C-alpha positions as a printed NumPy array, in Angstrom:
array([[ 32.261, -25.672, -28.732],
       [ 34.993, -23.384, -30.759],
       [ 35.363, -20.534, -28.428],
       [ 37.906, -17.877, -29.275],
       [ 39.781, -14.78 , -27.447],
       [ 36.869, -11.963, -27.39 ],
       [ 37.623,  -8.715, -29.171],
       [ 37.414,  -5.507, -26.996],
       [ 34.873,  -3.913, -29.469],
       [ 32.822,  -7.217, -29.085],
       [ 32.73 ,  -6.726, -24.893],
       [ 32.025,  -2.83 , -25.008],
       [ 28.515,  -3.014, -25.909],
       [ 27.634,  -5.911, -22.547],
       [ 29.891,  -3.708, -20.136],
       [ 27.748,  -0.728, -19.787],
       [ 28.187,   0.492, -16.136],
       [ 25.49 ,   2.916, -14.858],
       [ 26.558,   6.379, -14.328],
       [ 27.119,   7.092, -11.099],
       [ 24.535,   9.394,  -9.117],
       [ 26.619,  11.982,  -6.506],
       [ 23.128,  13.614,  -4.954],
       [ 22.625,  10.964,  -2.224],
       [ 18.937,  12.046,  -1.865],
       [ 17.899,  10.959,  -5.593],
       [ 19.969,   7.858,  -4.988],
       [ 18.013,   7.167,  -2.433],
       [ 14.737,   7.899,  -4.136],
       [ 15.889,   5.999,  -7.705],
       [ 16.599,   2.974,  -5.896],
       [ 13.369,   2.733,  -3.829],
       [ 10.339,   0.21 ,  -6.139],
       [  7.925,   0.166,  -3.637],
       [  5.926,   2.18 ,  -0.729],
       [  7.746,  -0.105,   1.64 ],
       [ 11.023,   0.783,   0.194],
       [ 10.234,   4.288,   1.287],
       [  9.204,   3.314,   4.305],
       [ 12.725,   1.549,   5.185],
       [ 14.258,   4.661,   4.042],
       [ 12.139,   6.571,   6.306],
       [ 12.307,   4.405,   9.164],
       [ 16.473,   4.972,   8.735],
       [ 15.802,   9.134,   8.61 ],
       [ 13.492,  10.125,  10.988],
       [ 13.717,   9.593,  14.925],
       [ 12.029,   7.41 ,  16.904],
       [  8.899,   9.387,  17.954],
       [  7.699,  11.317,  14.839],
       [  8.321,   7.835,  12.887],
       [  6.141,   5.931,  15.738],
       [  3.433,   8.651,  15.315],
       [  3.101,   7.829,  11.748],
       [  3.641,   4.344,  11.372],
       [  1.938,   3.154,  14.315],
       [ -1.86 ,   2.684,  15.214],
       [ -3.919,   1.847,  18.657],
       [ -3.097,  -0.771,  21.323],
       [ -1.835,  -4.265,  19.646],
       [ -2.119,  -2.706,  16.033],
       [ -4.061,  -5.408,  14.618],
       [ -6.436,  -3.568,  12.971],
       [ -3.571,  -2.052,  10.19 ],
       [ -2.011,  -5.271,  10.281],
       [ -5.69 ,  -6.656,   8.935],
       [ -6.1  ,  -3.935,   6.705],
       [ -2.988,  -4.493,   5.24 ],
       [ -3.429,  -8.575,   5.145],
       [ -6.835,  -7.973,   3.42 ],
       [ -5.393,  -6.566,   0.506],
       [ -2.243,  -9.259,  -0.039],
       [ -4.977, -11.712,   0.302],
       [ -6.555, -10.958,  -2.929],
       [ -6.685, -12.638,  -6.334],
       [ -6.524, -11.128,  -9.489],
       [ -8.594, -12.93 , -12.678],
       [ -7.139, -10.71 , -15.66 ],
       [ -8.557, -10.654, -18.817],
       [ -6.004, -11.853, -22.141],
       [ -5.84 , -10.479, -25.629],
       [ -7.   ,  -7.224, -24.892],
       [ -5.414,  -3.933, -26.481],
       [ -3.96 ,  -2.015, -23.618],
       [ -1.768,  -0.145, -25.215],
       [ -3.347,   3.387, -24.037],
       [ -4.479,   3.47 , -20.356],
       [ -6.713,   5.599, -18.763],
       [ -6.179,   6.428, -14.792],
       [ -8.782,   9.087, -14.41 ],
       [-12.1  ,   9.95 , -13.891],
       [-14.625,  12.257, -12.077],
       [-15.132,  12.244,  -8.061],
       [-17.167,  14.55 ,  -6.576],
       [-17.608,  16.949,  -9.366],
       [-14.421,  17.093, -10.651],
       [-11.585,  15.453, -12.511],
       [ -8.726,  13.703, -10.778],
       [ -5.823,  12.019, -12.798],
       [ -5.508,   8.905, -11.181],
       [ -7.912,   7.124,  -8.395],
       [ -6.056,   8.199,  -5.316],
       [ -5.578,  11.837,  -3.185],
       [ -3.55 ,  12.401,  -0.454],
       [ -5.293,  12.13 ,   3.215],
       [ -5.468,  14.207,   5.972],
       [ -2.887,  13.753,   8.281],
       [ -1.76 ,  15.493,  11.433],
       [  1.747,  16.71 ,  12.876],
       [  2.617,  16.733,   9.508],
       [  6.022,  18.845,   9.881],
       [  6.654,  16.278,  12.623],
       [  7.776,  13.921,  10.333],
       [  9.523,  16.577,   7.914],
       [  9.731,  20.274,   7.832],
       [  8.636,  20.598,   4.433],
       [  5.249,  19.058,   5.422],
       [  2.144,  19.714,   4.16 ],
       [  3.54 ,  22.231,   1.491],
       [  5.542,  18.914,   0.205],
       [  1.787,  17.563,  -0.25 ],
       [  0.423,  20.259,  -2.368],
       [  2.577,  20.615,  -4.132],
       [  2.832,  16.663,  -5.459],
       [ -0.832,  16.537,  -5.394],
       [ -0.967,  19.226,  -7.999],
       [  1.768,  17.838, -10.084],
       [  0.19 ,  14.768, -10.039],
       [ -3.38 ,  16.133, -10.659],
       [ -4.611,  14.802,  -7.758],
       [ -6.099,  16.102,  -4.626],
       [ -4.688,  16.99 ,  -1.427],
       [ -6.781,  16.964,   2.   ],
       [ -5.183,  19.235,   5.353],
       [ -5.932,  18.222,   8.673],
       [ -7.948,  20.168,  11.376],
       [ -4.781,  19.535,  12.682],
       [ -2.457,  20.214,  10.157],
       [  1.054,  22.344,  10.313],
       [  0.19 ,  24.576,   7.27 ],
       [ -2.343,  26.845,   6.875],
       [ -5.438,  26.667,   4.748],
       [ -4.461,  29.775,   3.135],
       [ -0.912,  28.537,   2.275],
       [ -1.774,  25.318,   1.089],
       [ -4.149,  27.15 ,  -1.472],
       [ -0.957,  28.983,  -2.371],
       [  0.955,  26.025,  -2.725],
       [ -1.975,  24.231,  -4.967],
       [ -3.917,  27.337,  -6.372],
       [ -5.171,  25.125,  -9.46 ],
       [ -5.514,  22.152,  -8.37 ],
       [ -8.106,  20.234,  -5.952],
       [ -7.995,  21.342,  -2.378],
       [-10.001,  19.471,   0.356],
       [-10.275,  20.346,   4.392],
       [-10.604,  17.606,   7.038],
       [-13.119,  18.815,  10.199],
       [-13.334,  17.505,  13.655],
       [-16.221,  18.498,  15.598],
       [-14.853,  20.757,  18.245],
       [-16.905,  20.909,  21.7  ],
       [-16.576,  24.747,  20.81 ],
       [-19.01 ,  24.922,  17.642],
       [-17.398,  28.706,  16.949],
       [-14.286,  27.435,  16.391],
       [-14.756,  24.471,  13.81 ],
       [-17.362,  26.943,  11.67 ],
       [-14.734,  29.428,  11.59 ],
       [-12.519,  27.027,  10.097],
       [-15.291,  25.738,   7.459],
       [-15.305,  29.558,   6.603],
       [-11.713,  29.998,   5.885],
       [-11.918,  26.893,   3.893],
       [-14.815,  28.046,   1.648],
       [-13.505,  31.51 ,   1.568],
       [ -9.916,  29.928,   0.248],
       [-11.781,  28.143,  -2.51 ],
       [-11.42 ,  24.815,  -0.545],
       [-13.971,  22.511,  -3.098],
       [-14.562,  19.193,  -0.17 ],
       [-15.211,  19.079,   3.264],
       [-14.235,  15.965,   4.985],
       [-15.863,  15.609,   8.367],
       [-14.259,  12.949,  10.658],
       [-16.503,  10.947,  12.912],
       [-14.705,   8.045,  14.52 ],
       [-12.784,   9.87 ,  16.992],
       [-15.419,  11.094,  20.306],
       [-12.082,  10.059,  21.698],
       [ -8.47 ,   9.626,  21.625],
       [ -7.464,   5.902,  20.736],
       [ -4.774,   4.141,  23.116],
       [ -1.722,   5.039,  20.599],
       [  0.814,   2.692,  22.823],
       [  3.745,   3.668,  20.727],
       [  3.455,   7.524,  21.365],
       [  2.873,   7.092,  24.765],
       [  6.104,   5.283,  25.536],
       [  8.195,   7.423,  22.886],
       [  6.325,  10.777,  24.831],
       [  5.087,  11.833,  21.936],
       [  4.781,  15.85 ,  22.325],
       [  4.507,  19.311,  20.526],
       [  7.222,  20.26 ,  20.812],
       [  9.358,  17.014,  21.093],
       [ 10.291,  16.039,  24.221],
       [ 14.093,  15.667,  24.884],
       [ 15.1  ,  12.35 ,  27.059],
       [ 18.558,  10.939,  26.666],
       [ 16.73 ,   7.891,  24.806],
       [ 15.5  ,  10.482,  22.108],
       [ 18.485,  12.474,  21.73 ],
       [ 20.437,   8.735,  21.673],
       [ 18.001,   8.052,  19.077],
       [ 18.552,  11.407,  16.906],
       [ 22.662,  11.356,  17.003],
       [ 22.355,   9.485,  13.778],
       [ 19.673,  11.42 ,  12.158],
       [ 21.286,  14.999,  12.411],
       [ 19.595,  16.235,   9.405],
       [ 16.199,  15.716,  10.819],
       [ 17.1  ,  17.844,  13.731],
       [ 18.884,  20.696,  11.258],
       [ 15.931,  21.187,   9.377],
       [ 13.893,  20.81 ,  13.051],
       [ 15.575,  23.712,  14.575],
       [ 16.356,  25.864,  11.936],
       [ 12.663,  26.666,  10.578],
       [ 10.092,  27.524,  12.004],
       [  8.636,  26.146,  15.464],
       [  5.742,  23.517,  14.752],
       [  2.314,  25.038,  15.635],
       [ -0.739,  24.161,  14.647],
       [ -1.884,  26.262,  11.424],
       [ -5.652,  25.989,  12.169],
       [ -5.563,  25.856,  16.029],
       [ -3.757,  27.924,  19.149],
       [ -0.469,  26.927,  20.229],
       [ -0.077,  23.308,  22.011],
       [  1.954,  21.656,  24.98 ],
       [  1.125,  18.394,  25.642],
       [  0.59 ,  14.722,  24.538],
       [ -0.806,  14.037,  21.093],
       [ -3.987,  12.32 ,  23.694],
       [ -4.18 ,  15.298,  25.543],
       [ -4.599,  17.406,  23.011],
       [ -7.355,  15.135,  21.499],
       [ -9.6  ,  14.655,  24.597],
       [ -9.092,  18.466,  24.983],
       [-10.48 ,  18.974,  21.354],
       [-13.114,  16.731,  20.46 ],
       [-16.578,  16.425,  21.308],
       [-17.742,  13.056,  22.274],
       [-21.39 ,  14.395,  21.866],
       [-21.535,  15.076,  18.38 ],
       [-24.82 ,  13.218,  16.616],
       [-26.145,  13.01 ,  13.244],
       [-27.694,  16.185,  14.098],
       [-24.458,  18.113,  14.263],
       [-23.53 ,  16.565,  10.836],
       [-26.974,  17.512,   9.589],
       [-26.073,  20.926,  10.735],
       [-22.815,  20.842,   9.124],
       [-24.713,  20.191,   5.994],
       [-26.452,  23.289,   5.943],
       [-23.285,  25.697,   6.829],
       [-21.403,  24.22 ,   4.053],
       [-21.264,  24.942,   0.387],
       [-19.135,  22.425,  -1.441],
       [-18.837,  19.001,  -1.066],
       [-19.877,  17.068,   1.809],
       [-18.388,  13.876,   2.86 ],
       [-18.341,  12.138,   5.842],
       [-15.249,  10.422,   6.775],
       [-15.177,   6.96 ,   9.425],
       [-18.011,   4.848,   7.825],
       [-17.485,   1.376,   9.719],
       [-20.698,  -0.15 ,   8.688],
       [-23.619,  -0.8  ,   6.237],
       [-25.995,   1.022,   8.586],
       [-23.953,   4.435,   9.322],
       [-23.371,   4.251,   5.182],
       [-27.133,   4.379,   4.971],
       [-27.762,   7.111,   7.7  ],
       [-25.226,   9.959,   6.109],
       [-26.651,   9.214,   2.774],
       [-30.259,   9.57 ,   3.741],
       [-28.694,  13.094,   5.195],
       [-27.734,  14.053,   1.881],
       [-23.687,  13.4  ,   2.056],
       [-21.903,  13.518,  -1.522],
       [-19.651,  10.933,  -0.586],
       [-18.54 ,   8.784,   2.371],
       [-14.907,   7.46 ,   3.442],
       [-14.823,   4.173,   4.444],
       [-11.784,   4.116,   7.135],
       [-10.988,   2.78 ,  10.634],
       [ -8.55 ,   6.087,  10.955],
       [ -5.551,   3.596,   9.791],
       [ -6.204,   1.399,  12.921],
       [ -5.536,   4.169,  15.529],
       [ -8.765,   4.362,  16.665],
       [-10.482,   1.286,  17.814],
       [ -8.317,  -1.522,  17.242],
       [-10.323,  -4.413,  16.086],
       [-12.171,  -2.306,  14.13 ],
       [-13.917,  -3.915,  10.922],
       [-11.727,  -3.923,   7.974],
       [-12.519,  -1.194,   4.953],
       [-11.608,  -3.186,   2.128],
       [-13.926,  -6.309,   3.698],
       [-16.606,  -3.406,   4.452],
       [-16.097,  -2.506,   0.555],
       [-18.145,  -4.414,  -1.932],
       [-21.33 ,  -4.34 ,   0.695],
       [-21.26 ,  -0.567,   1.026],
       [-21.249,  -0.239,  -2.423],
       [-24.211,  -2.346,  -3.054],
       [-26.158,  -0.566,  -0.552],
       [-25.33 ,   3.081,  -1.189],
       [-22.749,   3.297,  -4.295],
       [-25.846,   4.288,  -6.598],
       [-26.656,   7.176,  -4.242],
       [-23.004,   8.324,  -3.083],
       [-19.403,   8.291,  -3.732],
       [-17.61 ,   5.442,  -1.73 ],
       [-14.076,   6.505,  -1.269],
       [-11.566,   3.752,   0.84 ],
       [ -8.848,   4.366,   2.887],
       [ -6.54 ,   2.46 ,   5.636],
       [ -4.24 ,  -0.37 ,   4.897],
       [ -3.482,   0.808,   1.398],
       [  0.589,   0.238,   0.342],
       [  0.386,  -0.375,  -3.122],
       [ -1.299,   0.695,  -6.643],
       [ -2.658,  -2.863,  -7.215],
       [ -4.537,  -1.956,  -3.478],
       [ -6.42 ,   0.884,  -5.21 ],
       [ -7.058,  -1.442,  -8.603],
       [ -8.756,  -3.356,  -6.42 ],
       [-10.403,  -1.536,  -4.501],
       [-11.749,   0.514,  -7.683],
       [-13.055,  -2.824,  -9.09 ],
       [-14.979,  -3.82 ,  -6.085],
       [-16.802,  -0.704,  -5.948],
       [-14.609,   2.519,  -4.527],
       [-14.809,   5.844,  -6.538],
       [-11.525,   7.104,  -5.138],
       [ -8.873,   6.432,  -2.309],
       [ -6.722,   8.217,   0.148],
       [ -3.266,   7.312,   1.06 ],
       [ -1.785,   8.449,   4.484],
       [  1.382,   6.555,   5.376],
       [  2.585,   5.976,   2.069],
       [  2.563,   9.653,   1.189],
       [  4.109,  10.33 ,   4.653],
       [  6.887,   7.345,   4.175],
       [  7.837,   9.612,   1.035],
       [  7.462,  12.468,   2.987],
       [ 10.574,  11.299,   5.485],
       [ 11.989,   9.743,   3.29 ],
       [ 12.765,  12.375,   0.996],
       [ 10.641,  15.673,   1.262],
       [  8.763,  16.971,  -1.657],
       [ 10.981,  14.608,  -3.911],
       [  9.656,  11.436,  -1.56 ],
       [  6.48 ,  12.511,  -1.991],
       [  6.728,  12.608,  -5.575],
       [  8.321,   8.652,  -5.992],
       [  5.901,   7.55 ,  -3.996],
       [  2.777,   8.968,  -6.287],
       [  4.903,   7.633,  -9.207],
       [  5.549,   4.539,  -7.331],
       [  1.554,   4.093,  -6.872],
       [  0.852,   5.479, -10.764],
       [  3.114,   2.814, -12.152],
       [  1.508,  -0.039, -10.56 ],
       [ -1.794,   1.309, -10.981],
       [ -1.533,   1.592, -14.675],
       [  0.821,  -1.873, -14.938],
       [ -1.792,  -3.764, -13.136],
       [ -4.686,  -2.452, -15.205],
       [ -2.79 ,  -3.404, -18.16 ],
       [ -2.149,  -6.897, -16.621],
       [ -5.83 ,  -7.286, -16.027],
       [ -6.265,  -6.777, -19.396],
       [ -8.435,  -3.272, -18.961],
       [ -7.692,   0.509, -20.398],
       [ -9.704,   2.913, -18.338],
       [-11.185,   2.61 , -14.589],
       [-14.503,   2.541, -15.862],
       [-14.306,  -1.642, -16.446],
       [-12.66 ,  -2.364, -13.651],
       [-15.508,  -4.84 , -11.886],
       [-16.031,  -7.161,  -9.03 ],
       [-15.356,  -9.584, -11.806],
       [-11.689,  -9.192, -11.72 ],
       [-11.085,  -9.573,  -8.071],
       [-11.724, -12.549,  -5.677],
       [-11.532, -11.614,  -1.71 ],
       [ -9.986, -14.847,  -0.114],
       [-10.872, -15.644,   3.233],
       [ -8.572, -15.633,   5.669],
       [-10.696, -14.158,   8.854],
       [-14.763, -15.54 ,   8.914],
       [-17.011, -14.62 ,  11.007],
       [-17.739, -17.794,  13.424],
       [-21.169, -19.428,  12.935],
       [-24.108, -17.972,  14.896],
       [-25.557, -20.421,  17.732],
       [-28.77 , -20.876,  18.536],
       [-29.161, -20.803,  22.077],
       [-29.409, -23.74 ,  24.805],
       [-32.096, -25.147,  25.695],
       [-30.803, -23.337,  29.608],
       [-30.62 , -19.967,  28.035],
       [-34.178, -19.872,  26.925],
       [-36.11 , -21.023,  29.841]])
């Protein structure tokens, strides 16, 4: 082989150095290629109590692990030789357009995670053309969120309180502010056993213990932001001092029934969605009440551990009620491929909670924008690789749910038990 000494002008094109990025936040976020990357950054930058409130779930945390595993346990079936030069990722959801098949889920205590809180999420939603959902336990007011997303889709989430007039006062404020959809959450008659929060002494405001202080020392920016901005409060509630579980048990009503849901339907002028459906029977029951949509959700695994996996339930519910109402999915979504699989199996829309909060903790509004961009890029790429150009082309033939957890076969009773 003939060799020669390389000339400088030949080496120049091969030695292009990346321009250094001196903005630390921008550098971190650009390096994040997945939602899991954002989670890693968030954990490094957020005190344990706040991070664990977001990241954790109930008891042994089996439900959230199973929900994420269910998305991992799928097989895609791509079609080849399709023109996918142009791809559309939007359609109509609950009477209005969305640019992507996901929105930001309602999350409580959001300014605890990062002080920009719900306003960062509302700005990011407006930028992306997707809905933003405000929680009853949100830390920004209905009116402030509307001001942050004045032309976009704003949804509000409702827990039925023991004091019905307080519930309806919140509903009335949302209607007057122009919110178009009410998400009634029905899976919290009492608080789930969120053990990480108990171990961390999670309270509002945060309880300072020696462990809290030691954990916070490498995270000065979080404390600077927390101590130099408006004190945390529930914008839709009175101020509260105590644990999360104590608040939930004081506030939420275990006597709520389908009659209460029908009563809310009569009060609310916009679209009504029931969040927390976990059986086909309950899906059919709420559809009979005339709801506009339902969310298959086990509350991100934060209520009943070992609850049904929403993604596994999706095809069955879509087959039963998908022609009569819009089926939305949440719990366990960590990638755009998860969202594409959900749409293929019958979901009209999906909601992201932790994925959004990981971005918020990693970099405020810029971090939420990065989370949305990551999911958007993954959705578009997955659709192209599947050979589809729009959401309408996705169908169950594109996805197989592989079996990991399956019910044991029913056994006939023994002779002794039938006597």
